[in-house]
């Protein structure tokens, strides 16, 4: 789908912006609730223009609290942050004009229609009606809700609601978009579709995105860089590949025909970090396993050994997550859905 | 681009959008809308007539034994009956200021509608917080003051509209305007309503804005409503209340609102110094509570 013309114009404008510019800068940001609950603990990072930066962490890690401080909803207890050079505390209003927010909850008004909700968002930015009407139509098209724009949000599915939130978050043409758990509670297909919208925003509009998630696949598929956050602290920041590499690289598993110990021989091969013999199989840790594996085979062949089996496995973010948070993602996988279900019930209870 | 260059936008943008959002929930939901219209009908029809106090004092309700009647000539009985009916008017007038209890009560009902409408709109703040809507609005450049004022304004507009409906509905039920009534007085009634609604809704919003659970503010609200409702002149004149209740009623802004509206609508003579006092009291109440409410909520939203 081609973006509407005016949105494309926006892209061109954005492309002019210096690519290495640090759009979000955060230094020692801290939030303490009720004098003792440290929700966010001296967090520092920066996000470059056009980057998708992800906060990955379990429930209660402090992801939403961090976002709420950056979008000027909560005042930090200490620390500094700026967005596009505007200080979040001193120039909050300038920050508010230049960011878009897609919150964790569904905030659209049930009793209003899709388009009414978008126009309400536009009014909050003081966008004149002639302009906002046109933009709303474009955004509805972007998130494929044009057909449902005059239906009350009550009748929307979860995926449609998320897309509506996305459209609302884009109404002021933000240069930075904050997404809090954008695919929480969505089924697999809808999640994949949402990823596509997010990628599109980055690719076609050069937008800078800050998102939180507790889905590893999501962070891996979308984010240029990830910060793993646990108990309010950032435990590690890097590209998904860097983080995986930090674990010591890929694991090559092989066995040979002969009954000999080849540990020392393999260790001499370039990039090999660690060799373990286990039940007749050799477990070899190495960076760039796909390059190392042929080298190992080659050096073994020179010595007359015959490789009978070989497999290569890449580490996943799951292992990274486990290593840094001490918890498997599986431990936390159930709860977000439960939390979401509760929120959903709450929304129903209102009517 | 709508960034930096727009920062100097008007300070109150978004006010109407947020107010209208609240109003839309009400006028776009036909069931809710019809119910708010039916409610006064039920009140006036059932209570206004069932509690028709004036009938207590009429000649018909006095059962005179036949052997006594025998002692009087028909002319004397007619005169006596007339005397009793005149007495009824006298008693009604001196107690309620009008001969129609329904009219007396209808004005009390208008004040109640204001109380309940503002109360419910105060509670909607809790929902906005809980469902994340408030956070979304806080992340936009809408002024914090506008967010609160929009709540106050929507409650006020809604209560004023409902008051008008009650008045219109009350007429076929037998609502009688006082001799001193002129159409211009309606303006005074709405001014009064505007003031009390501003004050009340600011108060309820301040009570609710800190809470993410509905239970706490609900308990506080109920506690406040009791004296506001019963220690007021809505259903019964203050002078006939026990003394301790009079003390509460005399500081209850609803009493002054109701008295002011009764003077303007149903009394035959307007006591201007009393009316001025009514306006002054309600005006000060509105000013003080609106300021406190807005400052408290503002502080909270800026936390
Ligand atoms: N307004 C608040 N008052 C007190 N404590 C709070 C408040 N908001 C959050 N917290 C606490 O701060 C911690 C971090 O919460 P936060 O919502 O930031 O987590 P999260 O990473 O977004 O989790 P989730 O995945 O469940 O959304 C939690 O322990 C939470 O209970
Ligand atoms: Mg969260």
XYZ file of C-alpha atoms and ligand atoms in Angstrom, chain A residues 33-34 37 39-40 57-66 104 180-181 214 339 343, ligand 1:
52
model
C 6.752 5.848 44.036
C 5.549 6.513 47.564
C 9.120 1.801 45.570
C 10.149 1.652 39.741
C 12.896 3.055 37.500
C 11.503 -6.708 30.342
C 9.140 -8.754 32.487
C 5.997 -7.407 34.177
C 6.651 -4.636 36.630
C 10.150 -4.012 35.273
C 9.415 -0.299 34.913
C 8.788 -0.060 31.185
C 5.534 1.874 31.363
C 6.880 4.116 34.110
C 9.858 5.012 31.896
C -0.578 0.048 26.677
C 3.818 0.654 25.007
C 3.416 -3.080 24.392
C 7.926 -8.556 26.761
C -3.225 -8.680 33.144
C -8.056 -4.770 31.910
N 1.258 5.128 39.969
C 1.964 4.194 40.635
N 2.023 4.219 41.973
C 2.738 3.311 42.652
N 3.431 2.327 42.073
C 3.431 2.236 40.746
C 2.687 3.159 39.951
N 2.858 2.832 38.644
C 3.658 1.749 38.634
N 4.011 1.379 39.876
C 4.908 0.257 40.233
O 6.128 0.435 39.563
C 6.638 -0.785 39.071
C 6.866 -0.697 37.584
O 5.624 -0.616 36.927
P 5.486 -0.461 35.368
O 4.036 -0.283 35.070
O 6.405 0.585 34.897
O 5.950 -1.865 34.831
P 5.941 -2.441 33.354
O 7.329 -2.820 33.021
O 5.266 -1.521 32.435
O 5.077 -3.756 33.539
P 3.938 -4.393 32.592
O 4.623 -5.322 31.652
O 3.073 -5.131 33.570
O 3.219 -3.288 31.934
C 5.634 -1.848 39.483
O 6.123 -2.480 40.637
C 4.378 -1.083 39.773
O 3.649 -1.721 40.772
